[in-house]
Amino acid sequence: MNTKILTCFGALLATLLVLTGHTATAAIPADETGGDTPVIGLVTGPASHANKADAQTIAEEAGRSGAHVVLNGITDGKAPMTAFNKQVIGDGPNELIKNTQRKKVQRELIDAVQSSQQATPAGPVDVLSSIRHLADSLHALPHRPPTTDIVLFGSALQNTPPLKLTDPVALADPATTLQALARQGLMSDCKGWRVHMVGAARTPDGPLDSLREVQLRELFRQMFARCGGRLVEFSGARLISFPGSGAEVVQAHWAKKRQVIVPLPAGVLFDGDSATLRPTARRDLDKTVATLTRTYPTATAEVAGYAASVSGGSADQALDLSWSRARAVGQYLQTHGVSPSRLKIVGRGLADPVASNQTEEGREANRRVVITCTLR
């Protein structure tokens, strides 16, 4: 009888210790976990959408599978802060204590995701360094399963050397951009990664227009495929499915056709409703000339003008303006060394808007000249 009383008292005391937070998660020796322990890698960053619901989804999956989770904050080129690095399991003499302890670790993970997001410094995004740091952290684990689930929260519009995706050509030509990164040894080993990117197309100024969002998605699709993984989700504000089916996102149609699409905002090239090139437009147009004469000397190019829908303006006026602006850009390219036989000039007026015409920001995005290079 005394033995039974002591046993019950010991179980009760252990439960109380767990509930008051005095029992630590037991370390899992490498020889016990091996390659069977699931692994989840997380990165939070500026303009992040790592909300509590997403964190709970990840914590629930980690608790269900007993995954080892590594959470890094995105960096500005310095070593990242590792906010969480442990296996989401419970330890104890019975299932009640194990479940209680596992829930405690899950709460720690949720709190760490939110705290890491809030502690991220503002400034240019260095998502490439953050991915490399995460890869290093995961490779340091004693277990490496064949498949690793990765969630990257926050903007992916890289704006730090050597990759500046604010340069239209760098974003428009993923294959060439990734070749340059590979030559510099900047590609991570992501073998077996299934990558979810959440809020990747958002910036401090708001979301990217639809064309640049697709270009950004295609660049990272190709990047993860090249280093041994798969981009399985590229979502706006929420984690849609986790861990999901693992099917890769669809390749962009222009990538299949070996095209490079460079959008030039009309606000950079022209004043108001004018079709006369501004003096400052020369900087961007000279980059386009270099693209067509040096990078793709045999490519053909379509120069297409687009306009925005405004109150009081007619579709015919918009079409005329789009033609005039496309002709102005085409003439500049010709006078600076691009053969007329390689160019096709078109005006598309109000067609194919890339953003809503209900806001000034959207109308500004829709006023543009798009140069589509078809590679030979």
Tab-separated table of C-alpha atoms in Angstrom:
chain	number	residue	atom	x	y	z
A	1	MET	CA	0.000	0.000	0.000
A	2	ASN	CA	2.849	2.425	0.902
A	3	THR	CA	4.472	1.748	-2.476
A	4	LYS	CA	1.258	2.625	-4.336
A	5	ILE	CA	0.905	5.831	-2.318
A	6	LEU	CA	4.487	6.858	-3.108
A	7	THR	CA	3.991	6.105	-6.794
A	8	CYS	CA	0.833	8.217	-6.986
A	9	PHE	CA	2.492	11.017	-5.037
A	10	GLY	CA	5.477	10.951	-7.422
A	11	ALA	CA	3.242	11.171	-10.491
A	12	LEU	CA	1.275	14.053	-8.940
A	13	LEU	CA	4.473	15.923	-8.064
A	14	ALA	CA	5.815	15.473	-11.586
A	15	THR	CA	2.583	16.843	-13.022
A	16	LEU	CA	2.776	19.910	-10.768
A	17	LEU	CA	6.371	20.550	-11.800
A	18	VAL	CA	5.381	20.441	-15.450
A	19	LEU	CA	2.477	22.823	-14.942
A	20	THR	CA	4.662	25.332	-13.084
A	21	GLY	CA	7.298	25.202	-15.830
A	22	HIS	CA	10.101	23.547	-13.816
A	23	THR	CA	10.551	20.485	-16.003
A	24	ALA	CA	12.767	20.907	-19.084
A	25	THR	CA	12.349	19.015	-22.318
A	26	ALA	CA	14.614	16.033	-22.323
A	27	ALA	CA	17.431	16.142	-24.866
A	28	ILE	CA	17.111	13.536	-27.601
A	29	PRO	CA	20.413	11.766	-28.261
A	30	ALA	CA	21.421	11.559	-31.892
A	31	ASP	CA	21.663	7.786	-31.818
A	32	GLU	CA	18.007	7.565	-30.710
A	33	THR	CA	16.538	9.931	-33.303
A	34	GLY	CA	18.642	9.292	-36.398
A	35	GLY	CA	17.075	10.209	-39.695
A	36	ASP	CA	13.553	9.391	-38.512
A	37	THR	CA	13.064	12.665	-36.622
A	38	PRO	CA	11.128	15.155	-38.797
A	39	VAL	CA	12.704	18.600	-39.124
A	40	ILE	CA	11.020	21.970	-39.657
A	41	GLY	CA	12.983	25.125	-40.458
A	42	LEU	CA	11.484	28.601	-40.007
A	43	VAL	CA	12.624	32.138	-40.857
A	44	THR	CA	10.794	35.342	-39.934
A	45	GLY	CA	11.574	38.707	-41.472
A	46	PRO	CA	10.490	42.305	-42.137
A	47	ALA	CA	6.916	42.784	-43.349
A	48	SER	CA	6.401	39.286	-41.976
A	49	HIS	CA	3.060	37.544	-41.896
A	50	ALA	CA	3.977	35.098	-39.180
A	51	ASN	CA	0.687	35.555	-37.359
A	52	LYS	CA	-0.428	33.503	-34.399
A	53	ALA	CA	-2.720	31.245	-36.447
A	54	ASP	CA	0.159	30.245	-38.743
A	55	ALA	CA	2.436	29.664	-35.762
A	56	GLN	CA	-0.228	27.464	-34.165
A	57	THR	CA	-0.579	25.418	-37.375
A	58	ILE	CA	3.159	24.760	-37.420
A	59	ALA	CA	3.284	24.003	-33.691
A	60	GLU	CA	0.426	21.509	-33.980
A	61	GLU	CA	2.136	19.683	-36.850
A	62	ALA	CA	5.446	19.682	-34.977
A	63	GLY	CA	3.757	18.253	-31.884
A	64	ARG	CA	1.927	15.627	-33.894
A	65	SER	CA	5.068	14.419	-35.668
A	66	GLY	CA	7.593	15.106	-32.902
A	67	ALA	CA	9.570	17.363	-35.254
A	68	HIS	CA	12.739	19.204	-34.355
A	69	VAL	CA	12.109	22.892	-35.111
A	70	VAL	CA	14.765	25.528	-35.826
A	71	LEU	CA	13.607	29.160	-35.959
A	72	ASN	CA	15.920	31.904	-37.200
A	73	GLY	CA	15.181	35.602	-37.579
A	74	ILE	CA	15.971	37.136	-40.970
A	75	THR	CA	19.221	39.107	-40.964
A	76	ASP	CA	20.816	42.275	-42.264
A	77	GLY	CA	24.003	40.366	-43.122
A	78	LYS	CA	24.961	39.515	-39.537
A	79	ALA	CA	24.589	36.205	-37.739
A	80	PRO	CA	20.899	35.509	-37.164
A	81	MET	CA	19.261	35.090	-33.802
A	82	THR	CA	18.142	31.498	-33.285
A	83	ALA	CA	14.941	31.936	-31.329
A	84	PHE	CA	13.977	28.274	-31.052
A	85	ASN	CA	15.928	25.054	-31.534
A	86	LYS	CA	14.427	21.935	-29.991
A	87	GLN	CA	12.254	18.924	-30.605
A	88	VAL	CA	8.544	19.405	-29.918
A	89	ILE	CA	7.893	16.411	-27.708
A	90	GLY	CA	6.936	15.696	-24.113
A	91	ASP	CA	8.911	13.753	-21.520
A	92	GLY	CA	7.574	12.045	-18.444
A	93	PRO	CA	6.484	8.805	-16.790
A	94	ASN	CA	2.981	8.782	-18.279
A	95	GLU	CA	0.907	10.127	-21.183
A	96	LEU	CA	-0.697	12.909	-19.148
A	97	ILE	CA	2.640	14.426	-18.257
A	98	LYS	CA	4.001	13.911	-21.771
A	99	ASN	CA	1.007	15.685	-23.332
A	100	THR	CA	1.236	18.550	-20.846
A	101	GLN	CA	4.940	18.978	-21.527
A	102	ARG	CA	4.461	18.818	-25.304
A	103	LYS	CA	1.808	21.551	-25.159
A	104	LYS	CA	4.211	23.692	-23.131
A	105	VAL	CA	6.882	23.344	-25.826
A	106	GLN	CA	4.306	24.167	-28.513
A	107	ARG	CA	3.414	27.389	-26.669
A	108	GLU	CA	7.103	28.250	-26.488
A	109	LEU	CA	7.374	27.820	-30.245
A	110	ILE	CA	4.344	30.037	-30.927
A	111	ASP	CA	5.715	32.752	-28.630
A	112	ALA	CA	9.151	32.484	-30.251
A	113	VAL	CA	7.723	32.966	-33.763
A	114	GLN	CA	5.885	36.117	-32.749
A	115	SER	CA	8.757	37.520	-30.677
A	116	SER	CA	11.260	36.857	-33.460
A	117	GLN	CA	9.080	38.704	-35.952
A	118	GLN	CA	8.759	41.738	-33.665
A	119	ALA	CA	12.518	41.816	-33.011
A	120	THR	CA	13.472	41.853	-36.699
A	121	PRO	CA	15.350	45.059	-37.581
A	122	ALA	CA	13.967	47.285	-40.310
A	123	GLY	CA	15.993	47.919	-43.443
A	124	PRO	CA	17.094	46.124	-46.617
A	125	VAL	CA	16.223	42.463	-46.742
A	126	ASP	CA	19.052	39.922	-46.910
A	127	VAL	CA	16.956	36.837	-47.449
A	128	LEU	CA	19.793	34.949	-49.196
A	129	SER	CA	22.028	35.167	-46.118
A	130	SER	CA	19.112	34.123	-43.945
A	131	ILE	CA	18.482	31.035	-46.080
A	132	ARG	CA	22.181	30.118	-45.895
A	133	HIS	CA	22.198	30.561	-42.105
A	134	LEU	CA	19.123	28.348	-41.800
A	135	ALA	CA	20.780	25.707	-43.984
A	136	ASP	CA	23.851	25.782	-41.722
A	137	SER	CA	21.661	25.417	-38.617
A	138	LEU	CA	19.789	22.456	-40.080
A	139	HIS	CA	22.966	20.737	-41.257
A	140	ALA	CA	24.350	21.005	-37.717
A	141	LEU	CA	21.520	18.852	-36.337
A	142	PRO	CA	22.383	15.236	-35.528
A	143	HIS	CA	19.511	14.075	-37.758
A	144	ARG	CA	18.769	14.957	-41.358
A	145	PRO	CA	15.627	13.374	-42.799
A	146	PRO	CA	15.206	13.036	-46.569
A	147	THR	CA	12.478	15.735	-46.528
A	148	THR	CA	12.513	18.969	-44.505
A	149	ASP	CA	9.581	21.370	-44.282
A	150	ILE	CA	10.640	25.032	-44.512
A	151	VAL	CA	8.521	28.151	-43.932
A	152	LEU	CA	9.937	31.569	-44.863
A	153	PHE	CA	7.847	34.442	-43.505
A	154	GLY	CA	8.296	37.978	-44.834
A	155	SER	CA	9.456	39.934	-47.846
A	156	ALA	CA	11.723	38.172	-50.343
A	157	LEU	CA	12.444	41.225	-52.482
A	158	GLN	CA	16.197	40.995	-51.952
A	159	ASN	CA	17.821	44.420	-52.004
A	160	THR	CA	21.342	43.756	-50.773
A	161	PRO	CA	24.488	42.923	-52.783
A	162	PRO	CA	25.131	40.921	-54.823
A	163	LEU	CA	21.472	40.407	-55.697
A	164	LYS	CA	19.277	43.469	-56.107
A	165	LEU	CA	15.852	42.420	-57.244
A	166	THR	CA	14.802	46.039	-57.520
A	167	ASP	CA	16.782	45.911	-60.786
A	168	PRO	CA	14.108	44.883	-63.338
A	169	VAL	CA	16.511	42.746	-65.378
A	170	ALA	CA	17.748	40.775	-62.348
A	171	LEU	CA	14.177	39.847	-61.464
A	172	ALA	CA	13.087	39.277	-65.071
A	173	ASP	CA	15.815	36.770	-65.958
A	174	PRO	CA	15.985	34.164	-63.161
A	175	ALA	CA	18.295	31.750	-64.984
A	176	THR	CA	21.044	34.334	-65.590
A	177	THR	CA	20.678	35.760	-62.082
A	178	LEU	CA	21.019	32.330	-60.468
A	179	GLN	CA	24.013	31.455	-62.628
A	180	ALA	CA	25.758	34.562	-61.294
A	181	LEU	CA	24.968	33.565	-57.707
A	182	ALA	CA	26.230	30.031	-58.288
A	183	ARG	CA	29.516	31.337	-59.716
A	184	GLN	CA	30.008	33.337	-56.519
A	185	GLY	CA	29.286	30.313	-54.325
A	186	LEU	CA	26.174	31.889	-52.820
A	187	MET	CA	23.707	29.056	-53.416
A	188	SER	CA	22.684	27.055	-50.356
A	189	ASP	CA	22.385	23.276	-50.121
A	190	CYS	CA	18.622	22.779	-49.781
A	191	LYS	CA	18.372	19.095	-50.651
A	192	GLY	CA	14.968	17.711	-49.698
A	193	TRP	CA	13.469	21.075	-48.692
A	194	ARG	CA	9.759	21.694	-49.219
A	195	VAL	CA	9.566	25.475	-49.040
A	196	HIS	CA	6.544	27.609	-48.138
A	197	MET	CA	7.029	31.358	-48.740
A	198	VAL	CA	4.438	33.534	-46.963
A	199	GLY	CA	4.183	37.270	-47.626
A	200	ALA	CA	7.191	37.098	-49.949
A	201	ALA	CA	5.786	39.633	-52.441
A	202	ARG	CA	5.026	42.290	-49.829
A	203	THR	CA	7.225	45.335	-49.272
A	204	PRO	CA	7.130	48.323	-46.891
A	205	ASP	CA	5.364	50.181	-49.727
A	206	GLY	CA	2.705	47.499	-50.153
A	207	PRO	CA	2.387	44.401	-52.363
A	208	LEU	CA	4.156	44.060	-55.695
A	209	ASP	CA	2.166	44.285	-58.907
A	210	SER	CA	1.084	40.961	-60.398
A	211	LEU	CA	3.903	40.738	-62.975
A	212	ARG	CA	6.708	41.325	-60.497
A	213	GLU	CA	5.085	38.938	-58.025
A	214	VAL	CA	5.104	36.169	-60.640
A	215	GLN	CA	8.709	37.001	-61.545
A	216	LEU	CA	9.746	36.837	-57.889
A	217	ARG	CA	7.967	33.506	-57.462
A	218	GLU	CA	9.643	32.082	-60.567
A	219	LEU	CA	13.099	33.168	-59.409
A	220	PHE	CA	12.725	31.383	-56.081
A	221	ARG	CA	11.103	28.372	-57.743
A	222	GLN	CA	14.175	28.000	-59.919
A	223	MET	CA	16.551	28.734	-57.041
A	224	PHE	CA	15.184	26.031	-54.748
A	225	ALA	CA	14.965	23.539	-57.627
A	226	ARG	CA	18.611	24.253	-58.413
A	227	CYS	CA	19.831	23.640	-54.853
A	228	GLY	CA	17.858	20.403	-54.431
A	229	GLY	CA	14.486	21.451	-53.009
A	230	ARG	CA	11.019	22.512	-54.157
A	231	LEU	CA	9.016	25.694	-53.755
A	232	VAL	CA	5.596	24.298	-52.814
A	233	GLU	CA	3.781	27.475	-51.737
A	234	PHE	CA	4.058	31.179	-52.554
A	235	SER	CA	1.199	32.870	-50.722
A	236	GLY	CA	0.177	36.406	-49.871
A	237	ALA	CA	-0.786	36.854	-46.254
A	238	ARG	CA	-1.379	33.411	-44.752
A	239	LEU	CA	0.107	29.956	-44.709
A	240	ILE	CA	-2.366	28.107	-46.932
A	241	SER	CA	-1.390	24.499	-46.256
A	242	PHE	CA	1.199	22.903	-44.025
A	243	PRO	CA	2.887	20.572	-44.625
A	244	GLY	CA	0.755	20.201	-47.776
A	245	SER	CA	1.138	17.799	-50.682
A	246	GLY	CA	4.645	18.894	-51.583
A	247	ALA	CA	3.792	19.588	-55.232
A	248	GLU	CA	5.973	22.306	-56.762
A	249	VAL	CA	4.367	25.612	-57.736
A	250	VAL	CA	3.643	25.976	-61.443
A	251	GLN	CA	6.384	27.296	-63.692
A	252	ALA	CA	5.673	30.765	-65.111
A	253	HIS	CA	4.498	30.575	-68.730
A	254	TRP	CA	7.041	33.125	-69.948
A	255	ALA	CA	9.856	31.057	-68.437
A	256	LYS	CA	8.742	28.080	-70.522
A	257	LYS	CA	8.941	30.250	-73.642
A	258	ARG	CA	12.436	31.492	-72.703
A	259	GLN	CA	11.270	35.069	-72.390
A	260	VAL	CA	12.606	37.895	-70.244
A	261	ILE	CA	9.982	40.483	-69.267
A	262	VAL	CA	11.198	43.904	-68.105
A	263	PRO	CA	8.516	46.363	-66.895
A	264	LEU	CA	9.390	50.070	-66.951
A	265	PRO	CA	7.018	52.300	-64.936
A	266	ALA	CA	5.676	55.175	-67.011
A	267	GLY	CA	6.258	57.508	-64.067
A	268	VAL	CA	9.998	56.932	-64.460
A	269	LEU	CA	9.942	57.594	-68.204
A	270	PHE	CA	7.314	60.289	-68.773
A	271	ASP	CA	5.622	63.272	-67.151
A	272	GLY	CA	1.860	63.197	-66.550
A	273	ASP	CA	-0.016	62.310	-69.719
A	274	SER	CA	3.006	63.104	-71.896
A	275	ALA	CA	4.714	60.750	-74.345
A	276	THR	CA	7.953	62.760	-74.326
A	277	LEU	CA	10.772	60.986	-72.508
A	278	ARG	CA	12.025	62.703	-69.373
A	279	PRO	CA	15.795	63.459	-69.216
A	280	THR	CA	16.059	61.139	-66.216
A	281	ALA	CA	14.597	58.242	-68.229
A	282	ARG	CA	17.951	57.765	-69.897
A	283	ARG	CA	19.354	55.832	-66.927
A	284	ASP	CA	16.729	53.077	-67.128
A	285	LEU	CA	16.629	53.000	-70.918
A	286	ASP	CA	20.402	52.706	-71.176
A	287	LYS	CA	20.178	49.595	-68.986
A	288	THR	CA	17.632	48.200	-71.435
A	289	VAL	CA	19.910	49.019	-74.369
A	290	ALA	CA	22.738	47.135	-72.640
A	291	THR	CA	20.404	44.196	-72.036
A	292	LEU	CA	19.479	43.988	-75.736
A	293	THR	CA	22.946	44.646	-77.174
A	294	ARG	CA	25.156	42.766	-74.699
A	295	THR	CA	23.191	40.287	-72.611
A	296	TYR	CA	20.763	39.135	-75.326
A	297	PRO	CA	22.254	40.359	-78.633
A	298	THR	CA	20.146	37.955	-80.744
A	299	ALA	CA	16.827	38.301	-78.894
A	300	THR	CA	13.784	39.942	-80.404
A	301	ALA	CA	11.873	42.411	-78.244
A	302	GLU	CA	8.288	43.570	-78.036
A	303	VAL	CA	7.862	47.103	-76.660
A	304	ALA	CA	4.294	47.395	-75.346
A	305	GLY	CA	2.695	50.508	-73.874
A	306	TYR	CA	-0.089	50.338	-71.276
A	307	ALA	CA	-2.293	52.987	-69.673
A	308	ALA	CA	-4.421	53.277	-66.556
A	309	SER	CA	-8.168	53.763	-66.369
A	310	VAL	CA	-8.982	57.229	-65.013
A	311	SER	CA	-12.243	59.077	-64.468
A	312	GLY	CA	-13.178	61.121	-67.546
A	313	GLY	CA	-10.705	59.400	-69.852
A	314	SER	CA	-11.766	57.332	-72.840
A	315	ALA	CA	-10.409	53.968	-73.944
A	316	ASP	CA	-9.368	55.497	-77.285
A	317	GLN	CA	-7.314	58.192	-75.553
A	318	ALA	CA	-5.643	55.577	-73.381
A	319	LEU	CA	-4.828	53.472	-76.443
A	320	ASP	CA	-3.317	56.440	-78.300
A	321	LEU	CA	-1.171	57.385	-75.302
A	322	SER	CA	0.073	53.809	-74.859
A	323	TRP	CA	1.078	53.658	-78.547
A	324	SER	CA	2.883	57.000	-78.345
A	325	ARG	CA	4.857	55.957	-75.292
A	326	ALA	CA	5.813	52.607	-76.793
A	327	ARG	CA	7.021	54.359	-79.956
A	328	ALA	CA	9.107	56.810	-77.891
A	329	VAL	CA	10.853	53.958	-76.084
A	330	GLY	CA	11.331	51.994	-79.308
A	331	GLN	CA	12.871	55.015	-81.023
A	332	TYR	CA	15.320	55.491	-78.162
A	333	LEU	CA	16.398	51.853	-78.388
A	334	GLN	CA	16.923	52.137	-82.147
A	335	THR	CA	19.001	55.314	-81.934
A	336	HIS	CA	21.240	53.641	-79.358
A	337	GLY	CA	22.127	50.546	-81.320
A	338	VAL	CA	19.179	48.131	-81.309
A	339	SER	CA	18.231	47.097	-84.840
A	340	PRO	CA	14.635	47.988	-85.839
A	341	SER	CA	14.257	44.461	-87.252
A	342	ARG	CA	14.481	43.116	-83.690
A	343	LEU	CA	11.727	45.350	-82.305
A	344	LYS	CA	7.951	45.167	-82.354
A	345	ILE	CA	6.072	48.260	-81.115
A	346	VAL	CA	2.510	47.889	-79.775
A	347	GLY	CA	0.038	49.890	-77.725
A	348	ARG	CA	-2.382	47.987	-75.493
A	349	GLY	CA	-4.247	50.821	-73.805
A	350	LEU	CA	-6.208	49.626	-70.761
A	351	ALA	CA	-5.596	45.900	-71.361
A	352	ASP	CA	-3.992	43.542	-68.847
A	353	PRO	CA	-3.897	45.722	-65.705
A	354	VAL	CA	-1.373	44.498	-63.117
A	355	ALA	CA	-3.066	46.272	-60.185
A	356	SER	CA	-6.388	47.818	-59.234
A	357	ASN	CA	-7.359	51.095	-60.935
A	358	GLN	CA	-9.269	52.073	-57.791
A	359	THR	CA	-6.162	53.518	-56.102
A	360	GLU	CA	-3.464	55.909	-57.297
A	361	GLU	CA	-0.794	53.315	-56.483
A	362	GLY	CA	-2.575	50.794	-58.677
A	363	ARG	CA	-3.025	53.240	-61.546
A	364	GLU	CA	0.669	54.130	-61.314
A	365	ALA	CA	1.575	50.446	-61.688
A	366	ASN	CA	-0.710	50.110	-64.718
A	367	ARG	CA	0.935	53.049	-66.509
A	368	ARG	CA	3.932	51.243	-67.900
A	369	VAL	CA	5.995	50.146	-70.877
A	370	VAL	CA	6.799	46.438	-70.876
A	371	ILE	CA	9.698	45.060	-72.894
A	372	THR	CA	9.430	41.320	-73.591
A	373	CYS	CA	12.630	39.736	-74.916
A	374	THR	CA	12.282	36.379	-76.627
A	375	LEU	CA	15.570	34.489	-76.498
A	376	ARG	CA	16.889	32.523	-79.434
